[in-house]
Coordinates of N, CA and C and ligand atoms in Angstrom, one line a residue:
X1 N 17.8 -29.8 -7.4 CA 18.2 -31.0 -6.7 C 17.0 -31.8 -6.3
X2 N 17.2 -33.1 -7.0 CA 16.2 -33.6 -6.5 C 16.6 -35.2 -5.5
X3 N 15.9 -35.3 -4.4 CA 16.1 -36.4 -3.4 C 15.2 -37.0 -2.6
X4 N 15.3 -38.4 -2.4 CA 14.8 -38.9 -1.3 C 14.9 -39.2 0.0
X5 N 14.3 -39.3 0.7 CA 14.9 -39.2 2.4 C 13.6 -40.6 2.9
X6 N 14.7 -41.5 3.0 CA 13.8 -43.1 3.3 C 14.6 -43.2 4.8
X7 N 13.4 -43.8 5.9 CA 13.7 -43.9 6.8 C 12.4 -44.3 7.8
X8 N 12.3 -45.2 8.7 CA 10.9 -45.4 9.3 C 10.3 -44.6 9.7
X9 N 8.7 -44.8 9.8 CA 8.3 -43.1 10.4 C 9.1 -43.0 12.1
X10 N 9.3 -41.7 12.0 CA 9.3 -41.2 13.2 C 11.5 -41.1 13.2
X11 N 11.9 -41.5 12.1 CA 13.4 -41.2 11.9 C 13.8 -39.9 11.6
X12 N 13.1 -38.9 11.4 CA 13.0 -37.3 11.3 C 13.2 -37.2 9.7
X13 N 12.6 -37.6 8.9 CA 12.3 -37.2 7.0 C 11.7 -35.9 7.6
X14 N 10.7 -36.2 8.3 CA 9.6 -34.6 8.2 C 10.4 -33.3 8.4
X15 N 11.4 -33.6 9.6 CA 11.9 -32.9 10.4 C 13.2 -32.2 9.5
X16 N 14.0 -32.9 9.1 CA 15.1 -32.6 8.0 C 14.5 -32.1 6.9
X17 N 13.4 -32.6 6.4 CA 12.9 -32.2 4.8 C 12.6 -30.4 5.2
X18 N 12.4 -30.2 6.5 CA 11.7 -28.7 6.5 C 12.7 -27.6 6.6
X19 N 14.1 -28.3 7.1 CA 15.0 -27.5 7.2 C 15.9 -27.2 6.4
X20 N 16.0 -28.6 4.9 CA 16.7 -28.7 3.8 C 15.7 -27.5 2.8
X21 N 14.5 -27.6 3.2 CA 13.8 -26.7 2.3 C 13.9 -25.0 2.6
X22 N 14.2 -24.7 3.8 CA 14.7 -23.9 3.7 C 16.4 -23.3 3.1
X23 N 17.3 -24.1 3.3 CA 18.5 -24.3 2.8 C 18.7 -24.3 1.7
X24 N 18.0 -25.4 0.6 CA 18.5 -25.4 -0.3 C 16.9 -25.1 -1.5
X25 N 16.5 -24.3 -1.0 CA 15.0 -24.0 -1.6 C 14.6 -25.0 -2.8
X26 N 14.6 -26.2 -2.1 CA 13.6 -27.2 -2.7 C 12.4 -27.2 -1.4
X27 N 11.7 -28.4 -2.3 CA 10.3 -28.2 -1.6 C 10.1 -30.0 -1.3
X28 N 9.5 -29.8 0.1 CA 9.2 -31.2 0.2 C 8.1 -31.7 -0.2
X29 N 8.1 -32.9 -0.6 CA 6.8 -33.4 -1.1 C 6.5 -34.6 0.0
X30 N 5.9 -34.4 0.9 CA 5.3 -35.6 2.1 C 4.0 -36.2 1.1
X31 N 4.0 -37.0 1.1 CA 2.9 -38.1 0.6 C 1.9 -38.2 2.0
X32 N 2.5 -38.6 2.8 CA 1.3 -38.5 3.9 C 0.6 -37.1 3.8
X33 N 1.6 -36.0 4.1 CA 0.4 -34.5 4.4 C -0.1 -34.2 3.7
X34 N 0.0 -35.0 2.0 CA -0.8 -34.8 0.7 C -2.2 -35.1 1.4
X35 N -2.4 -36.7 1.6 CA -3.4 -37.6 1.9 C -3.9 -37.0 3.2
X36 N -3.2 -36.9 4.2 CA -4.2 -36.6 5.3 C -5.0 -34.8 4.9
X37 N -4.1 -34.0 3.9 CA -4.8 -32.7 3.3 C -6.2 -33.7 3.0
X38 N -6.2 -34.6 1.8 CA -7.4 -35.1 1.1 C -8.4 -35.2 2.4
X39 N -7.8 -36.1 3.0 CA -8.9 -36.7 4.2 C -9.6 -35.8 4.8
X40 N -8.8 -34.6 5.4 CA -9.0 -33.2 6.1 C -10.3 -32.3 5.0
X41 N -9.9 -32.5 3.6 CA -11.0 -31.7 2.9 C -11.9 -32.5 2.3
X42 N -12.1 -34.4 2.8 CA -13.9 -34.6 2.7 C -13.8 -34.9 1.3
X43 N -12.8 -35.2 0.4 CA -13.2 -35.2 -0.8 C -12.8 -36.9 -1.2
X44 N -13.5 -37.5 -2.3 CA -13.8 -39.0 -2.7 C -12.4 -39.7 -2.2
X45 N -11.0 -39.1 -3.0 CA -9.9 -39.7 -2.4 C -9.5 -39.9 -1.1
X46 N -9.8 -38.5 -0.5 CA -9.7 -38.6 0.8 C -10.4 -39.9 1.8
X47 N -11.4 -39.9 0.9 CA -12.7 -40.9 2.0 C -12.1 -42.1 2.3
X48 N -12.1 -42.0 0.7 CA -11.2 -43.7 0.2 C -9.7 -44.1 1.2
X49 N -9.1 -43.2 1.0 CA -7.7 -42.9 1.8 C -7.8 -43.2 3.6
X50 N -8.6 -42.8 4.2 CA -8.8 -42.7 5.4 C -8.5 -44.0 6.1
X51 N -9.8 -44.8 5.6 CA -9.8 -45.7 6.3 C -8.6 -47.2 6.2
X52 N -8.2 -46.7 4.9 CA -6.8 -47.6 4.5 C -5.6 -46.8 5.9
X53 N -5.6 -45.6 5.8 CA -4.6 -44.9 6.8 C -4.5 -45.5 8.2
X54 N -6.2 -45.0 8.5 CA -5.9 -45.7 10.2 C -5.9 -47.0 10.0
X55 N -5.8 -48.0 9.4 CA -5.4 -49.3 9.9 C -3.8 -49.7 9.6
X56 N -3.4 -48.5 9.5 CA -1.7 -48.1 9.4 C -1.3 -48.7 7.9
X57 N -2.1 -49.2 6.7 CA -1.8 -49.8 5.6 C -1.3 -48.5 4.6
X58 N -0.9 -48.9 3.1 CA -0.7 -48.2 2.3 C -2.4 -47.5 1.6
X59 N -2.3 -47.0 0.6 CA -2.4 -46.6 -0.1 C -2.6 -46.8 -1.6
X60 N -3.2 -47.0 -2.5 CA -2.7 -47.6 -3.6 C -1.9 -47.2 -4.6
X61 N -0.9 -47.4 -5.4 CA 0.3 -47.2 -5.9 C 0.0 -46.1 -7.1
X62 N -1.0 -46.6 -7.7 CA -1.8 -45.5 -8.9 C -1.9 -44.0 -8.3
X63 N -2.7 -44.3 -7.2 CA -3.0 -42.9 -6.3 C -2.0 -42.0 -6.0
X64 N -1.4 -42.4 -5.8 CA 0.2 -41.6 -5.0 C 0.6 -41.4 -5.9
X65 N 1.2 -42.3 -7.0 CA 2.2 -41.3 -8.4 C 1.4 -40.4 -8.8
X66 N 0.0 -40.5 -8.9 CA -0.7 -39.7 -9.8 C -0.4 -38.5 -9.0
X67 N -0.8 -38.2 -7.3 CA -1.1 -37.2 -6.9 C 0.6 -36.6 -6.9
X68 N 1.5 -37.3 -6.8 CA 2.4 -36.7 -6.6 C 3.5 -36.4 -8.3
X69 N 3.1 -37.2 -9.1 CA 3.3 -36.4 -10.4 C 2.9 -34.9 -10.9
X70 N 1.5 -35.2 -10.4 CA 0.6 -33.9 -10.7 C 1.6 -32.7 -9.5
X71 N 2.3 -33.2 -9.1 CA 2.7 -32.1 -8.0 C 3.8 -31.7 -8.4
X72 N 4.5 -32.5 -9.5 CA 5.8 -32.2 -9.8 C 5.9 -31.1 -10.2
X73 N 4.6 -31.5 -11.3 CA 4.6 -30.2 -12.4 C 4.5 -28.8 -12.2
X74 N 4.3 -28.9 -10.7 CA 4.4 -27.3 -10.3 C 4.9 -26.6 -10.1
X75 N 4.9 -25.1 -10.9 CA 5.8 -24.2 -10.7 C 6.9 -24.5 -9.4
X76 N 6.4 -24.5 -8.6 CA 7.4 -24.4 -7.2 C 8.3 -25.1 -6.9
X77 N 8.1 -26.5 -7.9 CA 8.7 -27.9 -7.9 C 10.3 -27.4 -8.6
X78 N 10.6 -26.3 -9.5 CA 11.4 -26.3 -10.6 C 12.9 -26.1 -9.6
X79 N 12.5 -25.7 -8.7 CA 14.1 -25.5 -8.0 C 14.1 -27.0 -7.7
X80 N 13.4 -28.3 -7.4 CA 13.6 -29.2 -7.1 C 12.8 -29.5 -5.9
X81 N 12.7 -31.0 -5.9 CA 12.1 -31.3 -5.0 C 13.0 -32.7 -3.6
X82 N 11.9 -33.0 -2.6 CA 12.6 -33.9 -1.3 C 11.3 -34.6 -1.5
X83 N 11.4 -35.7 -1.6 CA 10.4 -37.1 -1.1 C 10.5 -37.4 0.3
X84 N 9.4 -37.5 1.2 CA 9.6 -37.5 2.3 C 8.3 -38.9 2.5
X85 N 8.6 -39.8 2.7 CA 7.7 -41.2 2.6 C 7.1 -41.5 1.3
X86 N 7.3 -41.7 0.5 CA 7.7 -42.1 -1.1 C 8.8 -42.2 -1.4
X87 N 9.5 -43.1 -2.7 CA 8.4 -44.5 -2.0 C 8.2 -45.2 -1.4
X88 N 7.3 -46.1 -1.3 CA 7.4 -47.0 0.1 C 7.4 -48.3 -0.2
X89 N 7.1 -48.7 -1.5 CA 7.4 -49.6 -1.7 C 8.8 -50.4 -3.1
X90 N 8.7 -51.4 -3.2 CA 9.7 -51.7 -4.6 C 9.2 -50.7 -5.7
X91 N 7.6 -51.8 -6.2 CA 6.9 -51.3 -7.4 C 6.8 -49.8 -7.7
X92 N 6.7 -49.0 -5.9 CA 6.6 -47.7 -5.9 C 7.8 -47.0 -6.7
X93 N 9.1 -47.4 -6.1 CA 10.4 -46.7 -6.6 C 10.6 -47.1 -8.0
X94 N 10.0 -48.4 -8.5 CA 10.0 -48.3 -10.2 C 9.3 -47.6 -10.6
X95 N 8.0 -47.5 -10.3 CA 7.2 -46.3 -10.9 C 7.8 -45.0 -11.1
X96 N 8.3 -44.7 -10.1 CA 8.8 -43.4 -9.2 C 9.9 -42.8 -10.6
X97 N 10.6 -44.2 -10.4 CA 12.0 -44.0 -11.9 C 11.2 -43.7 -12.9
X98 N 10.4 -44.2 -13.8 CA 9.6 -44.6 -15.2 C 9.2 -42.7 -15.0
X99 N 8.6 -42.6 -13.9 CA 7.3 -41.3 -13.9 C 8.8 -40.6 -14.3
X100 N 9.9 -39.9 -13.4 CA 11.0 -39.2 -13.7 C 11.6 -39.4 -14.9
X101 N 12.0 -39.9 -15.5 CA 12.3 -40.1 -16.5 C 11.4 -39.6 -17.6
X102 N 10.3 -40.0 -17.5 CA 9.0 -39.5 -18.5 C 9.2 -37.4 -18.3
X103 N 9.8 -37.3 -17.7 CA 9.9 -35.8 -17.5 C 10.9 -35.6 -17.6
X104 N 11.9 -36.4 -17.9 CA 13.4 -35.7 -18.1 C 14.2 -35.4 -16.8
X105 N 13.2 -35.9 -15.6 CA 14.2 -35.5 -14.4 C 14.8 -36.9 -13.8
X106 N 15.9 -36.4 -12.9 CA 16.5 -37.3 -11.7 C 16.4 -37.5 -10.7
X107 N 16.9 -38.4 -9.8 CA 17.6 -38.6 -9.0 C 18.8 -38.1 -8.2
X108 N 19.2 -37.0 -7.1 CA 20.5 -36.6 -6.9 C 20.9 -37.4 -6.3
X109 N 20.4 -37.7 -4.8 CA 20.7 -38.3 -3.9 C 19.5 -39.4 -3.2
X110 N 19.7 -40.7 -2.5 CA 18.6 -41.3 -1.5 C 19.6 -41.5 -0.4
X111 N 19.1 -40.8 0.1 CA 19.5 -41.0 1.9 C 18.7 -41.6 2.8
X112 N 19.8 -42.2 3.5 CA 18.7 -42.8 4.3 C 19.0 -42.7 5.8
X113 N 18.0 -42.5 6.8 CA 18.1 -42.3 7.9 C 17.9 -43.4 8.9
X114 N 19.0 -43.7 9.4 CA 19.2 -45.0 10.2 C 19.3 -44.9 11.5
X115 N 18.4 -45.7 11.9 CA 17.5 -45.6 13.5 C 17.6 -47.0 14.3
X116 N 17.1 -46.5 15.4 CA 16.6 -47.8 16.3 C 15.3 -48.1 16.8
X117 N 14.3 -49.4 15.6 CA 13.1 -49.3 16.1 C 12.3 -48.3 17.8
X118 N 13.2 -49.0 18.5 CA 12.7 -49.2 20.4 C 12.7 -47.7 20.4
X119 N 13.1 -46.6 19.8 CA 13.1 -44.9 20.0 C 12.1 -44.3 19.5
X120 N 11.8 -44.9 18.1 CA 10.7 -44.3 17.1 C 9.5 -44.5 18.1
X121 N 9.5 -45.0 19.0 CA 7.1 -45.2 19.3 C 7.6 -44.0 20.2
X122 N 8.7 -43.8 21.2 CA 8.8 -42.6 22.0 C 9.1 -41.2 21.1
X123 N 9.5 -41.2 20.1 CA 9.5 -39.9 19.5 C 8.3 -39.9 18.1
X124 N 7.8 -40.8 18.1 CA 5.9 -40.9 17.2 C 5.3 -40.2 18.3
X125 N 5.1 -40.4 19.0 CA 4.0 -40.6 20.2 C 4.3 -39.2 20.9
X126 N 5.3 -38.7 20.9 CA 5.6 -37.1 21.7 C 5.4 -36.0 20.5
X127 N 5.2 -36.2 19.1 CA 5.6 -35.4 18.5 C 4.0 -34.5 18.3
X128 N 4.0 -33.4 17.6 CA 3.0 -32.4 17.5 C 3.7 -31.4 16.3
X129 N 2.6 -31.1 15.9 CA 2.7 -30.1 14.9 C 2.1 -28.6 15.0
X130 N 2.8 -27.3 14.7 CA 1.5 -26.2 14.5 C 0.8 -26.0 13.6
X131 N -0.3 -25.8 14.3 CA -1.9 -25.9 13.2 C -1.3 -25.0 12.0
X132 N -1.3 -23.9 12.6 CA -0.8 -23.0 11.1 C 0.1 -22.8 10.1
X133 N 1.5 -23.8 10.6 CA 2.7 -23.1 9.6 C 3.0 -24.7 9.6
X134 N 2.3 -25.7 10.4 CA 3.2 -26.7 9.6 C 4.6 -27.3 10.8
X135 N 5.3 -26.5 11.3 CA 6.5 -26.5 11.8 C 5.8 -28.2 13.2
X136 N 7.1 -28.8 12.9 CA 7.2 -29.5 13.6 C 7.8 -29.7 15.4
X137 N 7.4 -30.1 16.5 CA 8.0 -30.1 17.5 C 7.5 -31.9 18.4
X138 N 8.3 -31.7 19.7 CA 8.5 -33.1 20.2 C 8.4 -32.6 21.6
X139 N 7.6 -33.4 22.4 CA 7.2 -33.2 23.9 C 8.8 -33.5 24.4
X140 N 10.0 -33.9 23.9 CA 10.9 -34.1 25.3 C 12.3 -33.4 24.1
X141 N 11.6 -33.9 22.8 CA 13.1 -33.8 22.0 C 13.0 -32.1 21.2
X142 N 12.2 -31.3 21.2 CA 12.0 -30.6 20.9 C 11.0 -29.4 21.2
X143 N 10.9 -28.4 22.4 CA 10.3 -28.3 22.6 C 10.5 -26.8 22.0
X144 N 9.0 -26.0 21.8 CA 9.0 -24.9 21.4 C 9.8 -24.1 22.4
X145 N 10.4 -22.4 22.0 CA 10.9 -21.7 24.0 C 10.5 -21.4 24.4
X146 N 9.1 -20.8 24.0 CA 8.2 -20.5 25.1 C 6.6 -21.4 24.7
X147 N 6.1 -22.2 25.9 CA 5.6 -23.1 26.1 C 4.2 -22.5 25.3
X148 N 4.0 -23.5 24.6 CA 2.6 -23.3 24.1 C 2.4 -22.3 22.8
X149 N 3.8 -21.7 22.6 CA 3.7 -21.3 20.9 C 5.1 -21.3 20.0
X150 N 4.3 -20.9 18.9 CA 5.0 -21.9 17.9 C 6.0 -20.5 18.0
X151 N 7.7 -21.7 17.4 CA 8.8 -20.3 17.5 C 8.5 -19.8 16.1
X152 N 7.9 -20.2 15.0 CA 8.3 -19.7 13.8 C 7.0 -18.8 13.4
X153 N 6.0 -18.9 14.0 CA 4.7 -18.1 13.5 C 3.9 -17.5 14.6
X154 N 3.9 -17.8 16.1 CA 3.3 -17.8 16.8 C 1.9 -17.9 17.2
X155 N 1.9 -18.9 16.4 CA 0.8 -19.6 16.7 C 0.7 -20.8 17.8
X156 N -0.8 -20.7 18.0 CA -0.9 -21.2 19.6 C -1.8 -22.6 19.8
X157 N -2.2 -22.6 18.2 CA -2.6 -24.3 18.4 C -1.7 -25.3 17.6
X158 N -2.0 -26.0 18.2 CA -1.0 -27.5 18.2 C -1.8 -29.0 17.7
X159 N -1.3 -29.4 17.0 CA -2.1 -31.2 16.4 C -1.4 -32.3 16.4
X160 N -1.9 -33.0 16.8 CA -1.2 -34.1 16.6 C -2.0 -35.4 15.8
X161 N -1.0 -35.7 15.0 CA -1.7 -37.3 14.2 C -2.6 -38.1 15.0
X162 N -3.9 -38.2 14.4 CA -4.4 -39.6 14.6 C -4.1 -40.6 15.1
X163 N -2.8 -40.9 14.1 CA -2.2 -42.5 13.9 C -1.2 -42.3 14.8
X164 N -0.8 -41.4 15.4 CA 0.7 -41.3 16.2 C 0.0 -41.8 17.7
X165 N 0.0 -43.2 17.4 CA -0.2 -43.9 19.1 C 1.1 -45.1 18.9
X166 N 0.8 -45.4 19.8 CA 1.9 -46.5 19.8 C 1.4 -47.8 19.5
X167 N 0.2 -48.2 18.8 CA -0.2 -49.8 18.7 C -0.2 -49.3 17.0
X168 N -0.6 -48.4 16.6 CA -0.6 -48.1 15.2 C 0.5 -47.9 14.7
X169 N 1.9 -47.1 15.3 CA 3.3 -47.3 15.5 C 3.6 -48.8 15.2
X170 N 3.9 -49.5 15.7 CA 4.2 -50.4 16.1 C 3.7 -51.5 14.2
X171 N 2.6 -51.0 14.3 CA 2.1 -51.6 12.7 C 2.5 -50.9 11.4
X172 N 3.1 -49.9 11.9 CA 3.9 -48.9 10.8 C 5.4 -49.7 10.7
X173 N 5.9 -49.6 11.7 CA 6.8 -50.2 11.8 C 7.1 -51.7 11.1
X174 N 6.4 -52.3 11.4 CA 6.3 -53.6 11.0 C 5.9 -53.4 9.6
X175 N 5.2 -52.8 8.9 CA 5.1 -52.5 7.3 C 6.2 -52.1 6.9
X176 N 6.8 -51.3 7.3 CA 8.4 -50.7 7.1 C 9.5 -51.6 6.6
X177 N 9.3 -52.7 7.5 CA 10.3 -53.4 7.5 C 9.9 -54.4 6.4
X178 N 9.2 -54.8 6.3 CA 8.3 -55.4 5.1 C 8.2 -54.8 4.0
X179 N 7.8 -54.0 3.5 CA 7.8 -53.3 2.3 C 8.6 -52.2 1.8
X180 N 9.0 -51.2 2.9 CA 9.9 -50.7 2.7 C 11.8 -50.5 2.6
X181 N 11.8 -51.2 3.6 CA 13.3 -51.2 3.8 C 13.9 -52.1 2.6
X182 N 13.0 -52.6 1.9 CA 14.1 -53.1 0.6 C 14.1 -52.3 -0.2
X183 N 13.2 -51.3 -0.3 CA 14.1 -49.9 -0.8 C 15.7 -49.4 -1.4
X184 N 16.0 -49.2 0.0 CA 17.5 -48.9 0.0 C 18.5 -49.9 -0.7
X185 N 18.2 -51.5 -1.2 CA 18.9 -52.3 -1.8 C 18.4 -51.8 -3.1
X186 N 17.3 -51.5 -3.5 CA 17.2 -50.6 -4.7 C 17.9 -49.6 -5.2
X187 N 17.5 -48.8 -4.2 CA 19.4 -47.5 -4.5 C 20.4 -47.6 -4.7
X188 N 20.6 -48.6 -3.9 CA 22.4 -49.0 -3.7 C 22.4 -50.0 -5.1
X189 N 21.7 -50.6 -5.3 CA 22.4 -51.4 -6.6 C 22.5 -50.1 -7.8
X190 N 21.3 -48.8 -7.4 CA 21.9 -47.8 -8.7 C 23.1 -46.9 -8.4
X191 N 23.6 -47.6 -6.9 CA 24.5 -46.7 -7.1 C 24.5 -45.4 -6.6
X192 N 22.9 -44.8 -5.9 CA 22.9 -43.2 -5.7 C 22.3 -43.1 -4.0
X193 N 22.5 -44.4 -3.2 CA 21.9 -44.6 -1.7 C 23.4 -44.1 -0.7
X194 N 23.0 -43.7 0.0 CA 23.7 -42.9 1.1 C 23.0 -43.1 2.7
X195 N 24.1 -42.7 3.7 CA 23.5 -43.4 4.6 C 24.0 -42.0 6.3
X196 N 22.6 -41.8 6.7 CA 23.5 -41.2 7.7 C 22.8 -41.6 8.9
X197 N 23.5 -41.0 10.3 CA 22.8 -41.8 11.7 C 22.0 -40.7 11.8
X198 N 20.3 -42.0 12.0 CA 19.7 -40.7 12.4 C 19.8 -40.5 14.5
X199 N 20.2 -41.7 14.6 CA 19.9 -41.3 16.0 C 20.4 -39.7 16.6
X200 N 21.2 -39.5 15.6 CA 22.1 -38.3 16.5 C 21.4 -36.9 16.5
X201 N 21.7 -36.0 17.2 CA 20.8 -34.6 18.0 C 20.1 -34.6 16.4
X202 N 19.4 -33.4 16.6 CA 18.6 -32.7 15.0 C 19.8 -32.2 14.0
X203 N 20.5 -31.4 14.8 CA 21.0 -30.1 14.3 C 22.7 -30.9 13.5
X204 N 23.0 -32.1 14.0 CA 24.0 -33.2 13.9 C 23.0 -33.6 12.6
X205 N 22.3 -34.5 12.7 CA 22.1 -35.1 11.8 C 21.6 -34.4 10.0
X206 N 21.4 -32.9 10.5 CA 21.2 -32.0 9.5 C 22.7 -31.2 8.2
X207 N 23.7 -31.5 9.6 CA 24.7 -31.3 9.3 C 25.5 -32.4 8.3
X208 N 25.2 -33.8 9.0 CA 25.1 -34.9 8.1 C 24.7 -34.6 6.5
X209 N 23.5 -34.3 6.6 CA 23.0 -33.9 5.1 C 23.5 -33.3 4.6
X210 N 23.2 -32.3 4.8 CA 24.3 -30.9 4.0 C 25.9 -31.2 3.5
X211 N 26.3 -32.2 4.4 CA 27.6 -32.5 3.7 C 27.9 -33.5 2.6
X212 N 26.6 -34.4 2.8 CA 26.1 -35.1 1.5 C 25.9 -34.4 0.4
X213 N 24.5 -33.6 0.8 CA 24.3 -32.3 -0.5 C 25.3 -31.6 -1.3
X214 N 26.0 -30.8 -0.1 CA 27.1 -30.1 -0.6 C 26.2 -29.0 -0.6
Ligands
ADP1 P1 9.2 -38.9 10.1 O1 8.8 -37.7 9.2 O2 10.4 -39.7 9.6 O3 8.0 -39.8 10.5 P2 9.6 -36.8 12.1 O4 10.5 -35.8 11.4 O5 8.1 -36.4 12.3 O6 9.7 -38.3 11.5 O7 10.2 -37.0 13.6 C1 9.4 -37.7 14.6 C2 9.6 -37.0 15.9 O8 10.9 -37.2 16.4 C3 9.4 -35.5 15.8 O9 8.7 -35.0 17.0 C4 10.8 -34.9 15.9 O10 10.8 -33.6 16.5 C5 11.6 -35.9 16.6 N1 12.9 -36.1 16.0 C6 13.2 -36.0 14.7 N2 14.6 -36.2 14.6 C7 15.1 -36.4 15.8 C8 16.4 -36.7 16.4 N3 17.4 -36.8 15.5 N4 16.5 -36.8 17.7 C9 15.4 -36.7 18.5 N5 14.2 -36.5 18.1 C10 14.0 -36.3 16.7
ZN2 ZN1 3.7 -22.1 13.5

């Protein structure tokens, strides 16, 4: 099964993609945690990548299919994969088509997670990650049960995005709506766009999916 999950940052892609991956053993492919891995390991793309990131911009369009074609092809990929911020733009989701197709694969589903700007800078700005497993949490909307470690690994350090402030928010957002939210008229004219609320609890909006999925 393969799918997309379009939605402004901070609409829970990260959050659903990690729970659908355990469910339906696909694998998420985040375009950001690709890039911020590069940035994190110092190497030429990475460098390049950085300083395009913090000023909340894209990326360039070559870069991303490449890294994330090369990612298809991997073993792990075969049960299927979840796009989780790709693509982001029009030219991106043509590419996106042309590259799948060049490989014989599909499209199952694009869902999309429908939000209210004015929530996202308060749930950007709370969220945190564990250093070691990845697993996501939220200072008000999610918190670990016992304070200060992670429920899934027990691990005890915590990170948070760079970019997760609220004036670089705010310019994410505003790209979103500019480049990406014409996306979803892309889907829908093929026919394979779907829609659920994201405002609603986690465990609600998960259950959303899954009845899409099947
Ligand atoms: P994205 O990947 O779309 O940028 P995330 O999955 O990182 O968004 O979610 C942003 C923050 O909001 C996280 O801290 C997450 O715990 C929290 N969050 C995600 N979905 C919801 C929801 N339905 N209700 C409340 N908080 C949520
Ligand atoms: Zn952990």
């Amino acid at each position: 099964m393969n799918l997309i999950l379009l939605g402004p940052p901070g609409s829970g892609k990260g959050t659903q993609s990690k729970r659908l991956e355990d469910k339906y053993k696909v694998v998420q492919l985040s375009t950001g945690e690709m890039l911020r891995a590069e940035v994190a390991s110092g190497s030429d793309l990475g460098k390049q990548a950085k300083g395009i990131m913090d000023a909340g911009k894209f990326v360039s369009d070559d870069i991303i299919i490449g890294m994330i074609s090369n990612r298809v092809d991997q073993d792990d990929c075969k049960g299927g994969f979840i796009l989780d911020g790709f693509p982001r733009t029009v030219p991106q989701a043509e590419a996106l088509s042309q590259m799948l197709k060049d490989k014989s694969l599909k499209l199952d589903h694009v869902i999309e997670l429908e939000v209210d700007d004015e929530a996202m800078v308060e749930r950007i700005c709370g969220r945190y990650t564990c250093a070691k497993c990845g697993a996501g949490y939220h200072d008000s909307f999610q918190r670990p049960e016992k304070e200060g470690v992670c429920d899934k690994c027990g691990g005890t350090e915590f990170v948070r995005r760079a970019d997760d402030n609220a004036e670089t928010v705010r310019a994410r957002l505003r790209v979103y709506h500019e480049q990406t939210a014409p996306i979803a008229k892309f889907y829908s004219d093929l026919g394979i766009l779907k829609s659920v609320d994201g405002m609603a609890d986690i465990d609600i909006v998960t259950r959303q999916l899954a009845s899409i999925i099947g």
